[in-house]
Short mmCIF file of C-alpha atoms in Angstrom, two decimals:
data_model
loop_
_atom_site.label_atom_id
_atom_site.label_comp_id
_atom_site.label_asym_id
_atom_site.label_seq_id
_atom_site.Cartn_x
_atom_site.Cartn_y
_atom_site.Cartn_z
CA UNK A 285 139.75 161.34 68.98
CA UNK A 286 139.73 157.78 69.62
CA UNK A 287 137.57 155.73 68.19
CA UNK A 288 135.23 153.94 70.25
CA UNK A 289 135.33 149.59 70.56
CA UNK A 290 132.32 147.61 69.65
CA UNK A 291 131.19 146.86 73.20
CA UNK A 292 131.13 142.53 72.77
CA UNK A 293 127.81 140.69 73.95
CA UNK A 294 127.82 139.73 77.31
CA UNK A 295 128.79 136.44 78.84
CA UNK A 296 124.93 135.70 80.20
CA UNK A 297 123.72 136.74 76.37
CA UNK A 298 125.99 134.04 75.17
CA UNK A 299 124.86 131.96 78.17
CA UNK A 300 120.66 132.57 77.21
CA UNK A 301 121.64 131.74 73.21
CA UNK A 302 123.49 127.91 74.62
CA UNK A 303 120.66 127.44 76.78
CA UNK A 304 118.34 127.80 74.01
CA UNK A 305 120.37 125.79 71.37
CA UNK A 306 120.81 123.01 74.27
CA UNK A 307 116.36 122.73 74.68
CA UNK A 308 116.34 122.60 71.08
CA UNK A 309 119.01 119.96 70.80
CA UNK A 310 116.82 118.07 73.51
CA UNK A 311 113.55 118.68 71.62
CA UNK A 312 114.69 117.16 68.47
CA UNK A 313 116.74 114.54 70.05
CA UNK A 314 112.87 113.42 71.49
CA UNK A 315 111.50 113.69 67.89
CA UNK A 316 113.68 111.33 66.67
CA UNK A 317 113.53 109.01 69.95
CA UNK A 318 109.64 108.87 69.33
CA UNK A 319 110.42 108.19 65.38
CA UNK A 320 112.58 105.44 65.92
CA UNK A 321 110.90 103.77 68.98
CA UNK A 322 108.74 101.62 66.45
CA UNK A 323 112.50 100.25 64.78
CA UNK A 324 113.48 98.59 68.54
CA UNK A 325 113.10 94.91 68.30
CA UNK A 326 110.81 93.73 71.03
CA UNK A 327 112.25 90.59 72.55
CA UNK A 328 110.11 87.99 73.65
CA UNK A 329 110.86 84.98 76.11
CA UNK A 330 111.55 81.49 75.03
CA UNK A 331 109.12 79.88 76.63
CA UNK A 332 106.48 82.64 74.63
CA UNK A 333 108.22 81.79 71.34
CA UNK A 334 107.59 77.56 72.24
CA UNK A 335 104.08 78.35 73.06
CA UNK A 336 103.31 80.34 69.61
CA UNK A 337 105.18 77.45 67.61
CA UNK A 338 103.05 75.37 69.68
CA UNK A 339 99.99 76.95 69.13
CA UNK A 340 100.22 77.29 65.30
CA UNK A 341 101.31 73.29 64.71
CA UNK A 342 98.29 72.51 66.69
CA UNK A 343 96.10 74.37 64.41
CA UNK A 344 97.58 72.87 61.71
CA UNK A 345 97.00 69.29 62.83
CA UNK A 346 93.30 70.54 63.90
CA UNK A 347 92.96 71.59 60.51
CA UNK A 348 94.32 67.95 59.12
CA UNK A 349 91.81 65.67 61.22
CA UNK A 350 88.66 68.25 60.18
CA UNK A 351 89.47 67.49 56.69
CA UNK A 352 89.65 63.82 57.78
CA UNK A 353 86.03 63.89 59.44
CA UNK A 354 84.72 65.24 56.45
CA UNK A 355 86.16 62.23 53.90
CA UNK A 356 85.24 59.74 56.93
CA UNK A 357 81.57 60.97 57.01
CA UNK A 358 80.70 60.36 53.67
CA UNK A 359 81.21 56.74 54.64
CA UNK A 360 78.71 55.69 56.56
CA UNK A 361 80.67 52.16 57.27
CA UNK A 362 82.92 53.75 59.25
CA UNK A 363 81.44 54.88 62.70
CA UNK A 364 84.79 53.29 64.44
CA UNK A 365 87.03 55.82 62.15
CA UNK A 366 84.65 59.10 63.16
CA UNK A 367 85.01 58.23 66.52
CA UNK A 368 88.54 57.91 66.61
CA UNK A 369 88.78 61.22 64.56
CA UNK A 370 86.25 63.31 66.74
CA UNK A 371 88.28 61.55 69.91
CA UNK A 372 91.62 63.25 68.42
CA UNK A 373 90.05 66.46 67.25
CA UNK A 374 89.02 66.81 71.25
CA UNK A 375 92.35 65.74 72.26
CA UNK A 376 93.71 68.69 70.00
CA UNK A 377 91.49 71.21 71.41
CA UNK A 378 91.84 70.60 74.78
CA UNK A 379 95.68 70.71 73.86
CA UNK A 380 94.56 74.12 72.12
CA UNK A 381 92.87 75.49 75.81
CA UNK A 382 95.89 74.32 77.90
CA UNK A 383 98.23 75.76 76.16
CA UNK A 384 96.47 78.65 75.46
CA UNK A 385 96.54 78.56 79.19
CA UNK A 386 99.94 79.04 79.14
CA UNK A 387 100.35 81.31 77.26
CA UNK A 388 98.13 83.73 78.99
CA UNK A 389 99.88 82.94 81.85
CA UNK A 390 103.56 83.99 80.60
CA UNK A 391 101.73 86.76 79.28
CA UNK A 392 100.96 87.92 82.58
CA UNK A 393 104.31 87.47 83.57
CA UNK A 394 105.98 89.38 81.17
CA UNK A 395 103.36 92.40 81.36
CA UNK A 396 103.96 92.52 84.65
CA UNK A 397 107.68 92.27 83.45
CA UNK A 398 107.49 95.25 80.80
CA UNK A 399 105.26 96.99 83.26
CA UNK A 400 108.38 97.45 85.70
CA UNK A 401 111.00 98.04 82.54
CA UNK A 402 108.70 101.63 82.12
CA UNK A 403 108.12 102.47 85.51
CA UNK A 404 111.65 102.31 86.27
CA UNK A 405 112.53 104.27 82.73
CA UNK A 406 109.64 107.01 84.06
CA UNK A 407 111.74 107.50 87.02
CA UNK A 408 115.30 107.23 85.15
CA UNK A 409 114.08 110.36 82.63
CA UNK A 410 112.89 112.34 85.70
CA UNK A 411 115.74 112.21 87.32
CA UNK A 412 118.03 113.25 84.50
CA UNK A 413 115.65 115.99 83.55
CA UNK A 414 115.98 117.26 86.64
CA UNK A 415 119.46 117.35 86.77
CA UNK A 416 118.96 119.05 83.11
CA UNK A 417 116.97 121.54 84.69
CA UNK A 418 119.39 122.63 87.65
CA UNK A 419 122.34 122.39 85.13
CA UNK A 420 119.98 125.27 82.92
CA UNK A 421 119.28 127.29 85.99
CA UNK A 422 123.27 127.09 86.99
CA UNK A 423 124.25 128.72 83.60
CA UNK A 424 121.65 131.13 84.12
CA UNK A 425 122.87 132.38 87.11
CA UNK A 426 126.63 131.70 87.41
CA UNK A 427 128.75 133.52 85.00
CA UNK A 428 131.61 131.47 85.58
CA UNK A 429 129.43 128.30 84.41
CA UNK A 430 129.22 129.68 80.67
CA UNK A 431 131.06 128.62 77.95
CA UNK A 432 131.90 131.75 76.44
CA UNK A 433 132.31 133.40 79.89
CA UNK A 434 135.02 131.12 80.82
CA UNK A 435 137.20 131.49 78.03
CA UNK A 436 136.68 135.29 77.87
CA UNK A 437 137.81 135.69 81.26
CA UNK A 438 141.62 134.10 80.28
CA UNK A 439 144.41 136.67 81.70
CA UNK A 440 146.97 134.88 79.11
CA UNK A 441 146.58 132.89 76.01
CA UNK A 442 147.98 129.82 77.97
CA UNK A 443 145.26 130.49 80.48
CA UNK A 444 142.50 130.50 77.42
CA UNK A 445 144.09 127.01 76.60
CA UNK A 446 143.36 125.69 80.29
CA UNK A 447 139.85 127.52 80.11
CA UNK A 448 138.96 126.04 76.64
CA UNK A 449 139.75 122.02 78.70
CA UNK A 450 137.37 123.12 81.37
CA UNK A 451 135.05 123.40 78.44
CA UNK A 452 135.23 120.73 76.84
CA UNK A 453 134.84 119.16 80.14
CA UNK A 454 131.79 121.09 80.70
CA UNK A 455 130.27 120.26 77.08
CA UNK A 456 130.92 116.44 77.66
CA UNK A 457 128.86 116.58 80.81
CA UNK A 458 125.92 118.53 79.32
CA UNK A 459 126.53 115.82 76.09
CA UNK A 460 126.43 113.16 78.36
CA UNK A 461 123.37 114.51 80.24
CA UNK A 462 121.68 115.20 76.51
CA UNK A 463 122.49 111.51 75.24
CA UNK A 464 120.81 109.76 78.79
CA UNK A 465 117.78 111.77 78.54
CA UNK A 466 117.29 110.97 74.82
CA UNK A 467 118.04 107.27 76.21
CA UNK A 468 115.56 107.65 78.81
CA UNK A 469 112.65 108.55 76.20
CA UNK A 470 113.98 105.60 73.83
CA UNK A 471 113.50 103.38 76.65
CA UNK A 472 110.42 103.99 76.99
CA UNK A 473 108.81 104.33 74.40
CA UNK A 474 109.86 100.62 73.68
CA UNK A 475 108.77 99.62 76.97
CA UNK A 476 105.57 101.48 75.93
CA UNK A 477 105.37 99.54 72.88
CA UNK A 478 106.15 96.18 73.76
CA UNK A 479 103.67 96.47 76.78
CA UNK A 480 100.44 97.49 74.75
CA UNK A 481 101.74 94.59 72.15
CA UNK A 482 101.58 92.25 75.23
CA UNK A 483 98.34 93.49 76.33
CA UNK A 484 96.59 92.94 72.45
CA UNK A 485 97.72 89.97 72.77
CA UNK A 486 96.62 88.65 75.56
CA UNK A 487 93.28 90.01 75.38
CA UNK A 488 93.21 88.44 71.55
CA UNK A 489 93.97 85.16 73.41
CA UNK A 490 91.46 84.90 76.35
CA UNK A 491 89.03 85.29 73.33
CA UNK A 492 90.57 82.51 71.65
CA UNK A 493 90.25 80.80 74.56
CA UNK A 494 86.33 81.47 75.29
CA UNK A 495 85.97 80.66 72.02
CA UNK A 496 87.80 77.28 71.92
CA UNK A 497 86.45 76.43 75.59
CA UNK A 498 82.92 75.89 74.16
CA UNK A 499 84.03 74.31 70.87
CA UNK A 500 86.12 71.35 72.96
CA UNK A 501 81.82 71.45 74.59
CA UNK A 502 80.66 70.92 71.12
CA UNK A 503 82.63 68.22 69.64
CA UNK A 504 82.44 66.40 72.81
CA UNK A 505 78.82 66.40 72.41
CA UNK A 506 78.97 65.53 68.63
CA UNK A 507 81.54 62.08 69.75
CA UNK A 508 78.36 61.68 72.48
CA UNK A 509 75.64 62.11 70.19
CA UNK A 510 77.24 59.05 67.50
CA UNK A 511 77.66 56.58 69.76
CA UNK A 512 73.80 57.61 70.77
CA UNK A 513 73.41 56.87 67.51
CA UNK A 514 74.90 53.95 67.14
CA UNK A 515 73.42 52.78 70.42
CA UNK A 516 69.69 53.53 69.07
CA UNK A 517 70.72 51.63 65.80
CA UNK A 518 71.60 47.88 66.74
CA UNK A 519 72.70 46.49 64.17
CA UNK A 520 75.46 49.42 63.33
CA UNK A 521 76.65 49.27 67.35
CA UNK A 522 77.20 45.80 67.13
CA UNK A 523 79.38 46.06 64.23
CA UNK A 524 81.04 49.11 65.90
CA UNK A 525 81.69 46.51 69.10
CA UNK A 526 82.87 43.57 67.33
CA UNK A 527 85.54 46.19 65.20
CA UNK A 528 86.33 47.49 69.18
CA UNK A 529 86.55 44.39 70.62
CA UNK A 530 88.43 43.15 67.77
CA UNK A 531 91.15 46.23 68.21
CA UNK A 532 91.05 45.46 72.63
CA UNK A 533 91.84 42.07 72.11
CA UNK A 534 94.90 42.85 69.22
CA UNK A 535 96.28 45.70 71.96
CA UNK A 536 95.75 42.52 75.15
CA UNK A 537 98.38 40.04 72.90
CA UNK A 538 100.52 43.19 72.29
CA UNK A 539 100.44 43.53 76.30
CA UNK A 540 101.24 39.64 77.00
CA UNK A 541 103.97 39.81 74.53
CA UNK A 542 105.50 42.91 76.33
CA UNK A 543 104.53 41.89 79.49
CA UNK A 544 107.08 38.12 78.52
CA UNK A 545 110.01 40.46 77.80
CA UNK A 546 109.35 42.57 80.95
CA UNK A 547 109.17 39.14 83.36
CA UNK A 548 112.31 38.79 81.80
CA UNK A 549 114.02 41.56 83.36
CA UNK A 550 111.96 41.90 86.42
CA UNK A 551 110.37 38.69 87.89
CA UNK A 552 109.06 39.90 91.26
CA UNK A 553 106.18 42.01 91.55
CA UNK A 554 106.70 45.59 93.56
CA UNK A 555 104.53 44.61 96.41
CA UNK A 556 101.77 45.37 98.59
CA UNK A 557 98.13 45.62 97.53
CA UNK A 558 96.59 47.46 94.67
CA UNK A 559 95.22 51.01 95.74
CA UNK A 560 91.75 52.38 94.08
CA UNK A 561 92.48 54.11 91.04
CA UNK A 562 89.82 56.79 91.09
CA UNK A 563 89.67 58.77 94.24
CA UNK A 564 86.69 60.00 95.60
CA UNK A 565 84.77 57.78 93.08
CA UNK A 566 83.53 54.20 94.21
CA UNK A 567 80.47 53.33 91.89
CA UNK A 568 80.83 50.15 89.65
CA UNK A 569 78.78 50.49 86.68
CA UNK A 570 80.03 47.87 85.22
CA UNK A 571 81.64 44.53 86.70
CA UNK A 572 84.14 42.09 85.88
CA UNK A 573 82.86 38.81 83.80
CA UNK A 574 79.66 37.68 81.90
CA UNK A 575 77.32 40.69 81.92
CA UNK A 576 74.26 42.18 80.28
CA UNK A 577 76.06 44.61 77.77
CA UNK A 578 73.86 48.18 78.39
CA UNK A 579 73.21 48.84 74.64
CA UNK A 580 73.26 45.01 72.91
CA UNK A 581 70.73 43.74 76.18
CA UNK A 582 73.09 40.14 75.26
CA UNK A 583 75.62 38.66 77.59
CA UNK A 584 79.10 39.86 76.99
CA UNK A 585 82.43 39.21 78.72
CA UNK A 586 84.08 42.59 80.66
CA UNK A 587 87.63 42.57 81.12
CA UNK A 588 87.81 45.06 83.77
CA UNK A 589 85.64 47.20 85.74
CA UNK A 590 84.11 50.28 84.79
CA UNK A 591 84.04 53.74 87.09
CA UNK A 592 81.88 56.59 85.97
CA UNK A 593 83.08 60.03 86.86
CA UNK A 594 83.09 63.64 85.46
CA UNK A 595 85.93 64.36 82.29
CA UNK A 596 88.80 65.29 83.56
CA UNK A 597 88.64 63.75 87.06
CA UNK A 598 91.99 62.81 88.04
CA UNK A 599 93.44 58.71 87.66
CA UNK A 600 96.17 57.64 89.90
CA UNK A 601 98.36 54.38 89.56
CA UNK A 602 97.09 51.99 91.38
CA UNK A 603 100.90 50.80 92.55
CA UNK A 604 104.27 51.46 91.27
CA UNK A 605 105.88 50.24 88.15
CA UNK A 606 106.87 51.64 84.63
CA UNK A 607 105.05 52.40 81.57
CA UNK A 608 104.85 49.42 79.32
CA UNK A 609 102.52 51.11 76.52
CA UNK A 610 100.34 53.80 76.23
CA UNK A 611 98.17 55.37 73.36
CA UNK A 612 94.83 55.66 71.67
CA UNK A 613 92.92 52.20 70.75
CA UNK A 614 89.32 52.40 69.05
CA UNK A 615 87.59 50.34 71.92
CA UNK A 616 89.96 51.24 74.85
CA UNK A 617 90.18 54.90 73.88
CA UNK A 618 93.51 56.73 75.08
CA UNK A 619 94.85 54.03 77.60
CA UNK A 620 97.81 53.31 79.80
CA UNK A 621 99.56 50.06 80.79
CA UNK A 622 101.37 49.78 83.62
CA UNK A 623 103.87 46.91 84.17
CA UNK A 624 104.09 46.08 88.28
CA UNK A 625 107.07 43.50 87.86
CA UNK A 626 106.38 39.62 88.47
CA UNK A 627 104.07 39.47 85.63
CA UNK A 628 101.42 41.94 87.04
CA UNK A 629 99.91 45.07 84.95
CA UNK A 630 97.22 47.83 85.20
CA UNK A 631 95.13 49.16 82.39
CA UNK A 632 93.52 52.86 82.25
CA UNK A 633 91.05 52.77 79.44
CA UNK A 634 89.09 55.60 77.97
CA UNK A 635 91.11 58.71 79.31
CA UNK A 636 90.46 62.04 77.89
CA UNK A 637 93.72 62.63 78.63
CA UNK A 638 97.47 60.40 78.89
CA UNK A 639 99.55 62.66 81.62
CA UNK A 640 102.77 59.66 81.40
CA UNK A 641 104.84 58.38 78.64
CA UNK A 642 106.52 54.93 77.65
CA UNK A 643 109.51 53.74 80.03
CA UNK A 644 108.32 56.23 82.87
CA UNK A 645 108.28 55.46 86.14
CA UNK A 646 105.30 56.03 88.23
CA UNK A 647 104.34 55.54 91.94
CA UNK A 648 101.94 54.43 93.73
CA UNK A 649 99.32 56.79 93.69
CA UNK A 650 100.47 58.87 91.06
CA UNK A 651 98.42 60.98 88.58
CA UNK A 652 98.74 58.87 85.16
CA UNK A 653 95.85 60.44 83.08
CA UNK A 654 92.25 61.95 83.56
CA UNK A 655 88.76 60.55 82.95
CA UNK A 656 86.94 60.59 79.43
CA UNK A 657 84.63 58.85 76.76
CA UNK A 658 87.49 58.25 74.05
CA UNK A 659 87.37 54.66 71.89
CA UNK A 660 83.81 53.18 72.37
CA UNK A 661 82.29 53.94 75.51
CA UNK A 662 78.96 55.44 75.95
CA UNK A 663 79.82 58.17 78.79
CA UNK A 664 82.67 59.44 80.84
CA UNK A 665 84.24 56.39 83.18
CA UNK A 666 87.31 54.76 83.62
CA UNK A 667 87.54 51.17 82.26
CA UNK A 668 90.22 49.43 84.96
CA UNK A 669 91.90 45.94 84.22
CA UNK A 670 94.07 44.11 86.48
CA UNK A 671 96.37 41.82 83.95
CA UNK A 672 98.48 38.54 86.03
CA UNK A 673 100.98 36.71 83.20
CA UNK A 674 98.81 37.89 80.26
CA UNK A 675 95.34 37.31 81.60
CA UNK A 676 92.76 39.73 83.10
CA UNK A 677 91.56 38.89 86.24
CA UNK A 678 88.96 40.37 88.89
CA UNK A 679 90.44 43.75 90.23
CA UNK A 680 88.12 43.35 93.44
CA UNK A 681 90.08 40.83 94.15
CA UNK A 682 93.32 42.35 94.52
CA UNK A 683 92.61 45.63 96.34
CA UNK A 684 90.07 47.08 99.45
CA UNK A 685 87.73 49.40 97.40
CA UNK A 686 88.26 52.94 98.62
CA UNK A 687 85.58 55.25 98.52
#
């Protein structure tokens, strides 16, 4: 009697046991892609990385002048000093709000940018999954596509050989198809990551930005309310003038002495007539010459001409030239001096902001800076001085007033 052969499992059993070990594999292949997503570095853009750097020196010089206002108040001598020191703690804020600004804006940018990266990842993993899927439902349903199957159908042991290469083949694909998918779900997950990292910050930001937005309103008002002080005190203004006019008139022989060297190297003036330096705003509050001084009620000599308007309206150059000197002085505030060849110069006084550097060249109608109440000034104007070989003269003079 012969005895009977063990009857071997079918090629779709072994088929149904691959197909389960090959979900498995792909389950704990997205286990680990979910427990490693938090190890991907997130790369940021330059341009972030300056504005951070940016951000934190700025703090750190904010947090330099407060601990100057605080040894400066204790003096009460020194009303020149505070108001230099609550002129630079502005300046640093509003540095603070601009480039906080910025950065909200790059932000933006790059959430937009990471936003894209994990839409398009989305996509990439549903398309490999699909083709996961079809390859699951092809071993399924094709005998010839299992592993087992294939080998076991050899006629000859050289045949198995050839079989056993289509495997491998096979096995590399569905490897190949295992690895994308598990670098599919890696991909996003950092994309995931990195995008809700861009979003806390930028929402961390715009309240940094409320916040610093009405503390540049406060210490404008606190540089406002000493020289109100001052003002209501006469005898501590007028030694707060005579230490500002004492500082103009050390920065007007620094000017003449530049000016000498620049005559040097450039004896004719550019040309033309001298355009209005504040657009849009034609009020004099203050003229040229012997005047009634608004707080002292005594007769003073004004080097220039004064223009109220709002902080941060806009100053243009009044002609082309270069930058002879520019930089905060405690009765011109943050000014700029342009040199217009032939011994001819501008001055910008009391800025709130210096948009041009030494040795620049400006034109004609170029923005140079922005309207403020730095150095000693009692409100927001621009202080305007027409220079000729080291002496100011009348702007009116020299230019139609535009309105």
């Amino acid at each position: 009697m012969k005895q009977k052969r063990k009857r071997m499992p079918s090629s779709r059993f072994w088929a149904m046991v691959l197909a389960i070990f090959l979900v498995v594999a792909l389950l704990l292949s997205l286990v680990f892609s979910l427990l490693s997503a938090d190890a991907a570095a997130a790369s940021s853009g330059k341009s972030l990385d300056d504005l951070r750097k940016n951000a934190k020196t700025l703090a750190e010089e904010k947090k330099q002048i407060q601990n100057e206002l605080a040894q400066i108040k204790k003096d009460k001598n020194s009303a020149m000093k505070e108001k230099a020191a609550l002129d630079k703690q502005i300046d640093i804020t509003a540095q603070e709000i601009e480039n906080t600004t910025a950065l909200i804006q790059e932000l933006t940018v790059e959430i937009a940018a990471r936003q894209n990266d994990l839409d398009a990842a989305l996509r990439d993993e549903a398309e490999t999954y699909e083709q996961f899927r079809v390859r699951l439902r092809v071993m399924e349903e094709t005998d010839e596509a299992h592993y087992l199957g294939i080998v076991l159908q050899a006629d000859s042991f050289s045949d198995m050989l050839d079989r056993m290469e289509t495997v491998q083949d096979i096995l590399a694909y569905d490897r190949k198809l295992m690895d994308k998918l598990k670098e599919d779900r890696l991909r996003i997950e950092q994309a995931k990551t990195e995008l809700e990292a861009d979003k806390a910050e930028q929402s961390e930001i715009r309240a940094e930005l409320d916040g610093r937005q009405a503390e540049l309103v406060d210490q404008r008002a606190d540089a406002q309310k000493l020289i109100d002080e001052l003002a209501a005190e006469q005898k501590a203004y007028q030694a707060a003038y005579d230490e500002a006019t004492a500082a103009e008139q050390e920065l007007q022989k620094q000017i003449a002495k530049i000016m000498e060297e620049q005559k040097k190297k450039n004896a004719t003036y550019v040309g033309g007539t001298y355009t209005w330096p504040l657009p849009g705003y034609s009020t004099i509050s203050s003229g040229f010459g012997s005047r009634k001084h608004p707080v002292l009620k005594v007769t003073k000599y004004h080097t220039g001409i004064d223009l109220p308007a709002p902080t941060g309206t806009k100053i243009i150059a009044a002609n082309k030239g270069t930058v002879i000197t520019a930089g905060y002085n405690s009765g011109y505030g943050n000014y700029v001096v342009i040199d217009h060849g032939g011994g001819q110069a501008t001055l910008y006084g009391h800025m709130s902001k210096i948009l041009v550097s030494v040795n620049q060249q400006v034109t004609k109608g170029q923005t140079v800076g922005q309207v403020g109440s730095t150095g000693l000034s009692t409100g927001p104007h621009l202080h305007f001085e027409i220079i000729i070989n080291g002496t100011q003269v009348n702007p009116m003079n020299y230019f139609t007033k535009a309105s």
